[in-house]
PDB file of C-alpha atoms and ligand atoms in Angstrom:
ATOM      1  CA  UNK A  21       3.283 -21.554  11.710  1.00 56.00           C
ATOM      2  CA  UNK A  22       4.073 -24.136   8.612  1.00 62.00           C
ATOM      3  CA  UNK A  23       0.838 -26.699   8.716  1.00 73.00           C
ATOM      4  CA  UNK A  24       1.701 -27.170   5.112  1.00 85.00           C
ATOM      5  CA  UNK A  25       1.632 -31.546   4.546  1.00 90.00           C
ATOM      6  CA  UNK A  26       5.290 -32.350   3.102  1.00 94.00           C
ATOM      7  CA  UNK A  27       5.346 -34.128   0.180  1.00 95.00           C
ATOM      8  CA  UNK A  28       5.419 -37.603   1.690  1.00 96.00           C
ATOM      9  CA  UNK A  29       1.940 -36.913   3.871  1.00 96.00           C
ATOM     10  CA  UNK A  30       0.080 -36.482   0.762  1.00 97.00           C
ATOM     11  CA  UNK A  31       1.072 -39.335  -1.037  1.00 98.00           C
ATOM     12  CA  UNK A  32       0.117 -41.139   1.986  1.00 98.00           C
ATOM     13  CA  UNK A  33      -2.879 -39.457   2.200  1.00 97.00           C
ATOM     14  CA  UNK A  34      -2.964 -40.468  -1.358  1.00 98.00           C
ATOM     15  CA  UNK A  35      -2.589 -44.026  -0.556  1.00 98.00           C
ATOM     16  CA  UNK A  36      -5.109 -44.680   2.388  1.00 98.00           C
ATOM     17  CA  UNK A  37      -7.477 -42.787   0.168  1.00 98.00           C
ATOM     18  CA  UNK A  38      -7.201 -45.024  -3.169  1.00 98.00           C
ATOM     19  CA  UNK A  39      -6.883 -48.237  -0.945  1.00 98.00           C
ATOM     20  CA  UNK A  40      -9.857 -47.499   1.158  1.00 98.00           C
ATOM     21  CA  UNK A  41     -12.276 -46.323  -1.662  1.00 98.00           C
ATOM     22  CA  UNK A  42     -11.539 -48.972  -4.236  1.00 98.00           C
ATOM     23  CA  UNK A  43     -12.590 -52.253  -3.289  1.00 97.00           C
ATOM     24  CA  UNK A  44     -10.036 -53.788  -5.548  1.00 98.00           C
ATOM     25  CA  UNK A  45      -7.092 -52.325  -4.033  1.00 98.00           C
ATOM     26  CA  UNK A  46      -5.778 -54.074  -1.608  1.00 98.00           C
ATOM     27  CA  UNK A  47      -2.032 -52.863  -1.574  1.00 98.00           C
ATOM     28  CA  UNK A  48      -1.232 -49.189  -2.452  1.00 98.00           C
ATOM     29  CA  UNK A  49       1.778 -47.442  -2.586  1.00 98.00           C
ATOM     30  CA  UNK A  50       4.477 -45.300  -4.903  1.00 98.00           C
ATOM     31  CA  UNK A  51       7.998 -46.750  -5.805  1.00 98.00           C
ATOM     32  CA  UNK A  52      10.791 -43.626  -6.513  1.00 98.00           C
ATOM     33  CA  UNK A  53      14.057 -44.078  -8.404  1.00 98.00           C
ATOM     34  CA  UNK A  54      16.832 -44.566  -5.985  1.00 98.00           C
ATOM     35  CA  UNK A  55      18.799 -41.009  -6.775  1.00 96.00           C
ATOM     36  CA  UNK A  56      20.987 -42.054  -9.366  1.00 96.00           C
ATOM     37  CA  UNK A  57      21.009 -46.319  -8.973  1.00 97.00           C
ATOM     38  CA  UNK A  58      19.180 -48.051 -11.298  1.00 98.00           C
ATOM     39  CA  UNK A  59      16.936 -49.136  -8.713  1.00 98.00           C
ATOM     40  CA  UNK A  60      13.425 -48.403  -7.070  1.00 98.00           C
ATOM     41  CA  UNK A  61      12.810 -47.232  -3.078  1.00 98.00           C
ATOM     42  CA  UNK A  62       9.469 -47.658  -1.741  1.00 98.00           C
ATOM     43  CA  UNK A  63       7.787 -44.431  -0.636  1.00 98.00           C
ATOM     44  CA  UNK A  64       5.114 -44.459   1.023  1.00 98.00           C
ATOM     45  CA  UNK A  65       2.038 -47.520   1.068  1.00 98.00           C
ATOM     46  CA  UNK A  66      -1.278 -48.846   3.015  1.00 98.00           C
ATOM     47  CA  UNK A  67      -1.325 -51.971   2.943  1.00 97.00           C
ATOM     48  CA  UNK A  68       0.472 -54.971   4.430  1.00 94.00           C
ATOM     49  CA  UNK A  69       4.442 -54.451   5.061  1.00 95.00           C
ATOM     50  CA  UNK A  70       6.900 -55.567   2.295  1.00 95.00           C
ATOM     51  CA  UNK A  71      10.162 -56.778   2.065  1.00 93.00           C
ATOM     52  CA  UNK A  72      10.718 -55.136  -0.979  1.00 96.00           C
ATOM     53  CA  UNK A  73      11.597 -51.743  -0.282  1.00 97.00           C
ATOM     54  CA  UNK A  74      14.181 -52.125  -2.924  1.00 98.00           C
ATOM     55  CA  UNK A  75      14.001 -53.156  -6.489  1.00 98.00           C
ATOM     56  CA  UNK A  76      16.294 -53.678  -9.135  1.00 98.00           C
ATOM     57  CA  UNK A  77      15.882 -51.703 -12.542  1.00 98.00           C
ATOM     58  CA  UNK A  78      14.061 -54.737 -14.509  1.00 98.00           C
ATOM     59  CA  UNK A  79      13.217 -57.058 -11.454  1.00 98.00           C
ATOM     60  CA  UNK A  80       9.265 -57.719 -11.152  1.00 98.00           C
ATOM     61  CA  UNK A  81       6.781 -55.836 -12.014  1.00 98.00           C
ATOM     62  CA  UNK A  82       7.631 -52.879 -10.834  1.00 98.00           C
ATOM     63  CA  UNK A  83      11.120 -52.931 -11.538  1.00 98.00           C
ATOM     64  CA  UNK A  84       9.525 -53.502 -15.688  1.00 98.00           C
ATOM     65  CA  UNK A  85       7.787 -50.362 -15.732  1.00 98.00           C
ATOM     66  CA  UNK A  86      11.210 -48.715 -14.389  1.00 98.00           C
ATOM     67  CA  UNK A  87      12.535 -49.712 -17.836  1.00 98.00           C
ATOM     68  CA  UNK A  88       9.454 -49.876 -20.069  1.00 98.00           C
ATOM     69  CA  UNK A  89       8.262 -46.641 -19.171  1.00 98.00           C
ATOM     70  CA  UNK A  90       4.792 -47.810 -19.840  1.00 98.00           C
ATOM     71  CA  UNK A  91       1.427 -49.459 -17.907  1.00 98.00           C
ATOM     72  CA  UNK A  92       1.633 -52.680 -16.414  1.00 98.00           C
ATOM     73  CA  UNK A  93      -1.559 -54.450 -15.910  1.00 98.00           C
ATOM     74  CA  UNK A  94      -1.203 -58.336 -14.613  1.00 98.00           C
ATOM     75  CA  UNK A  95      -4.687 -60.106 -14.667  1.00 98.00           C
ATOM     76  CA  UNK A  96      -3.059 -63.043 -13.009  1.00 98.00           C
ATOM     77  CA  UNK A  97       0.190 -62.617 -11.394  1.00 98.00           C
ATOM     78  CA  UNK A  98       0.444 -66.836 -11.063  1.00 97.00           C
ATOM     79  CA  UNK A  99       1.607 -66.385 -14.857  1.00 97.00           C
ATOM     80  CA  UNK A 100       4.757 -64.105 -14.868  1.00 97.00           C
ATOM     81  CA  UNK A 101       7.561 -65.538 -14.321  1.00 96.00           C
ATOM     82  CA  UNK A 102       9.278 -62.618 -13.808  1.00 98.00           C
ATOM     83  CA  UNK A 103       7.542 -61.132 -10.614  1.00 97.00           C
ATOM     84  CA  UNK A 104       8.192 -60.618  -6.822  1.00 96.00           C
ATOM     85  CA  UNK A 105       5.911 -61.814  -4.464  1.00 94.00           C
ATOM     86  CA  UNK A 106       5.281 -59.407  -1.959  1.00 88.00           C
ATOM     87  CA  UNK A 107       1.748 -61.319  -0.286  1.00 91.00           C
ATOM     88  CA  UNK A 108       0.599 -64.705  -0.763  1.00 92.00           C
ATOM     89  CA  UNK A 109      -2.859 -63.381  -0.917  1.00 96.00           C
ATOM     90  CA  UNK A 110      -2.180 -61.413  -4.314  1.00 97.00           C
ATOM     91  CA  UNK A 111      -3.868 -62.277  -7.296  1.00 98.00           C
ATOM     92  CA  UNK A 112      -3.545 -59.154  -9.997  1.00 98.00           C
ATOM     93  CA  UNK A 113      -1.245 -55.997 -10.082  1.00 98.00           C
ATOM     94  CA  UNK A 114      -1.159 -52.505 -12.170  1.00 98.00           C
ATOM     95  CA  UNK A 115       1.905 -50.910 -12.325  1.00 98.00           C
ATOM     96  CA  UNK A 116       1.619 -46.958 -13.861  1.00 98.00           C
ATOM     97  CA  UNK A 117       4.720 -45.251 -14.268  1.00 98.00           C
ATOM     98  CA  UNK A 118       4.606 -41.642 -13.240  1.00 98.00           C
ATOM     99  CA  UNK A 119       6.190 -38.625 -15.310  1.00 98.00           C
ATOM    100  CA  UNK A 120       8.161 -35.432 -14.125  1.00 97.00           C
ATOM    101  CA  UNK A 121       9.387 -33.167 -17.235  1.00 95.00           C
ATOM    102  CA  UNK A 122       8.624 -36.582 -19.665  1.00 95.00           C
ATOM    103  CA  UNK A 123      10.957 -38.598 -17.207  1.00 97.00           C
ATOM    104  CA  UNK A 124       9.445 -41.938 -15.495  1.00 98.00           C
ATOM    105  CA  UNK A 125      11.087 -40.940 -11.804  1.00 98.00           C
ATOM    106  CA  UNK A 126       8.882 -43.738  -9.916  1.00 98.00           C
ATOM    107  CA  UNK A 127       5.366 -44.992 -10.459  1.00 98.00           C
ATOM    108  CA  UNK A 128       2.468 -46.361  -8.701  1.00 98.00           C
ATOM    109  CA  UNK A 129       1.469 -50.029  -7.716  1.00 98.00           C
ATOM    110  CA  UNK A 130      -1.324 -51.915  -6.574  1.00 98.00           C
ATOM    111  CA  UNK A 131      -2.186 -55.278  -5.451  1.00 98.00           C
ATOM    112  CA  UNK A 132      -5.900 -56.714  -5.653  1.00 98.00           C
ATOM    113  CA  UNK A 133      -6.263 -60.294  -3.902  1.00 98.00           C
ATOM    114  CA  UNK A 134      -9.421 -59.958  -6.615  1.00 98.00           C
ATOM    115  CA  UNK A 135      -8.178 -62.064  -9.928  1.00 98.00           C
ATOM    116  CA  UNK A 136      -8.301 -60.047 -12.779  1.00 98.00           C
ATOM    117  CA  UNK A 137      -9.690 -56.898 -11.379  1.00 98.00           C
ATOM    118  CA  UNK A 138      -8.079 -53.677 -13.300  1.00 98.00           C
ATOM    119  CA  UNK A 139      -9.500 -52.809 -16.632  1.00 98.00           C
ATOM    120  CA  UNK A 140      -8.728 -49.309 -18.786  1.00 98.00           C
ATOM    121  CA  UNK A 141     -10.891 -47.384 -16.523  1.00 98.00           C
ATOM    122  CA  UNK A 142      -8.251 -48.106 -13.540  1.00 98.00           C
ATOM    123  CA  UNK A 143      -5.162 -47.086 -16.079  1.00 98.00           C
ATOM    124  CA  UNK A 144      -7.000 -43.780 -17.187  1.00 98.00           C
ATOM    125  CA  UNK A 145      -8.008 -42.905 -13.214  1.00 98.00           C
ATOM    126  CA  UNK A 146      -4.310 -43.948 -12.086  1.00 98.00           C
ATOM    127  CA  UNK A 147      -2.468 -42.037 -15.168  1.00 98.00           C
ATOM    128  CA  UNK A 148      -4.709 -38.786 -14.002  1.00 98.00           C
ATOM    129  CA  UNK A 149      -3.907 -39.449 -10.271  1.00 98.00           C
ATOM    130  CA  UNK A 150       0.149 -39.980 -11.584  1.00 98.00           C
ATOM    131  CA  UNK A 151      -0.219 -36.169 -13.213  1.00 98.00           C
ATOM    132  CA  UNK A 152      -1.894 -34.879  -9.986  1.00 97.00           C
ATOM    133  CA  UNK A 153       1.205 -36.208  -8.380  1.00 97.00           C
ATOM    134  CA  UNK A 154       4.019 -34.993 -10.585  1.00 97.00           C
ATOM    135  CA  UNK A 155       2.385 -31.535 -10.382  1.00 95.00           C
ATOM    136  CA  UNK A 156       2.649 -31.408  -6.546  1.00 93.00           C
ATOM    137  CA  UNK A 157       6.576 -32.878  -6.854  1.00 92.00           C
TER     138      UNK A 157
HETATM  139  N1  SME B  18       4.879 -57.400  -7.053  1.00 96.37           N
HETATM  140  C1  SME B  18       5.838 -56.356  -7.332  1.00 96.37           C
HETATM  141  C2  SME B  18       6.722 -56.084  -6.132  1.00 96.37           C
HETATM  142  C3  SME B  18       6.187 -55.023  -5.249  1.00 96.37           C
HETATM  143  S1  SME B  18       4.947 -55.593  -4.210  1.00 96.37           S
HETATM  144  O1  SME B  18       3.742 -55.834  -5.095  1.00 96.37           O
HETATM  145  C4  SME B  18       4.519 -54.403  -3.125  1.00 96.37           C
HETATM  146  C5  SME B  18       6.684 -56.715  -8.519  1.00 96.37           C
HETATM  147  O2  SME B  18       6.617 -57.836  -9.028  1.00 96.37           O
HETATM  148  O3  SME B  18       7.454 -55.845  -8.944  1.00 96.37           O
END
């Protein structure tokens, strides 16, 4: 018998872990690139239900980091003008991009309705949970 978790089990698993151990996050989830658009498709989250299960390459946050290929960490998400709302309850995201092979093929993103919650601690941790990640992909 195959009791093996697919791919998409652990990052939930992944998910409900992070966002129920960290007080600070609030929202937790991975965005993949889209197969070959230049877009983003949410995988899988814990947290309240989006509407954003698609982003455009350089749209928000997220869609940044598809194009940056490097750490996003908003303090205060009232000051970027270039952001999608996904909760009014949301006061700071991090966006880390995650690697396969050296290429940035999604990332992962959380929401704190803390202000001003992530510091380089929460970067190093979600870079080293990112590498866990790519190994298992
Ligand atoms: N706030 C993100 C959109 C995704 S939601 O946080 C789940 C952004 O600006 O890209």
């Amino acid at each position: 018998k195959n009791d093996a978790l697919s791919v998409d089990e652990r990052l939930q698993s992944i998910c409900d872990l992070l966002q129920n151990t960290v007080p600070s996050y609030d929202w937790v989830g991975f965005y993949f690139k889209n197969g070959d658009k230049d877009e983003l498709k949410l995988g899988p989250y814990t947290g309240e239900p989006t509407d954003h299960t698609i982003i455009p390459f350089g749209k928000g946050i997220c869609g940044q980091v598809a194009v940056s290929n490097k750490n996003f960490v908003v303090p205060d998400v009232s000051a970027q003008d270039n952001y999608i709302a996904c909760s009014i309850t949301v006061k700071a995201e991090i966006v880390v991009p995650l690697f396969v092979n050296g290429q940035n093929i999604g990332q992962i993103d959380i929401d704190s309705n803390t202000p001003d919650p992530f510091t380089e601690e929460d970067e190093r941790f979600l870079e080293f949970v990112n590498a866990q990640v790519a190994a298992m992909l």
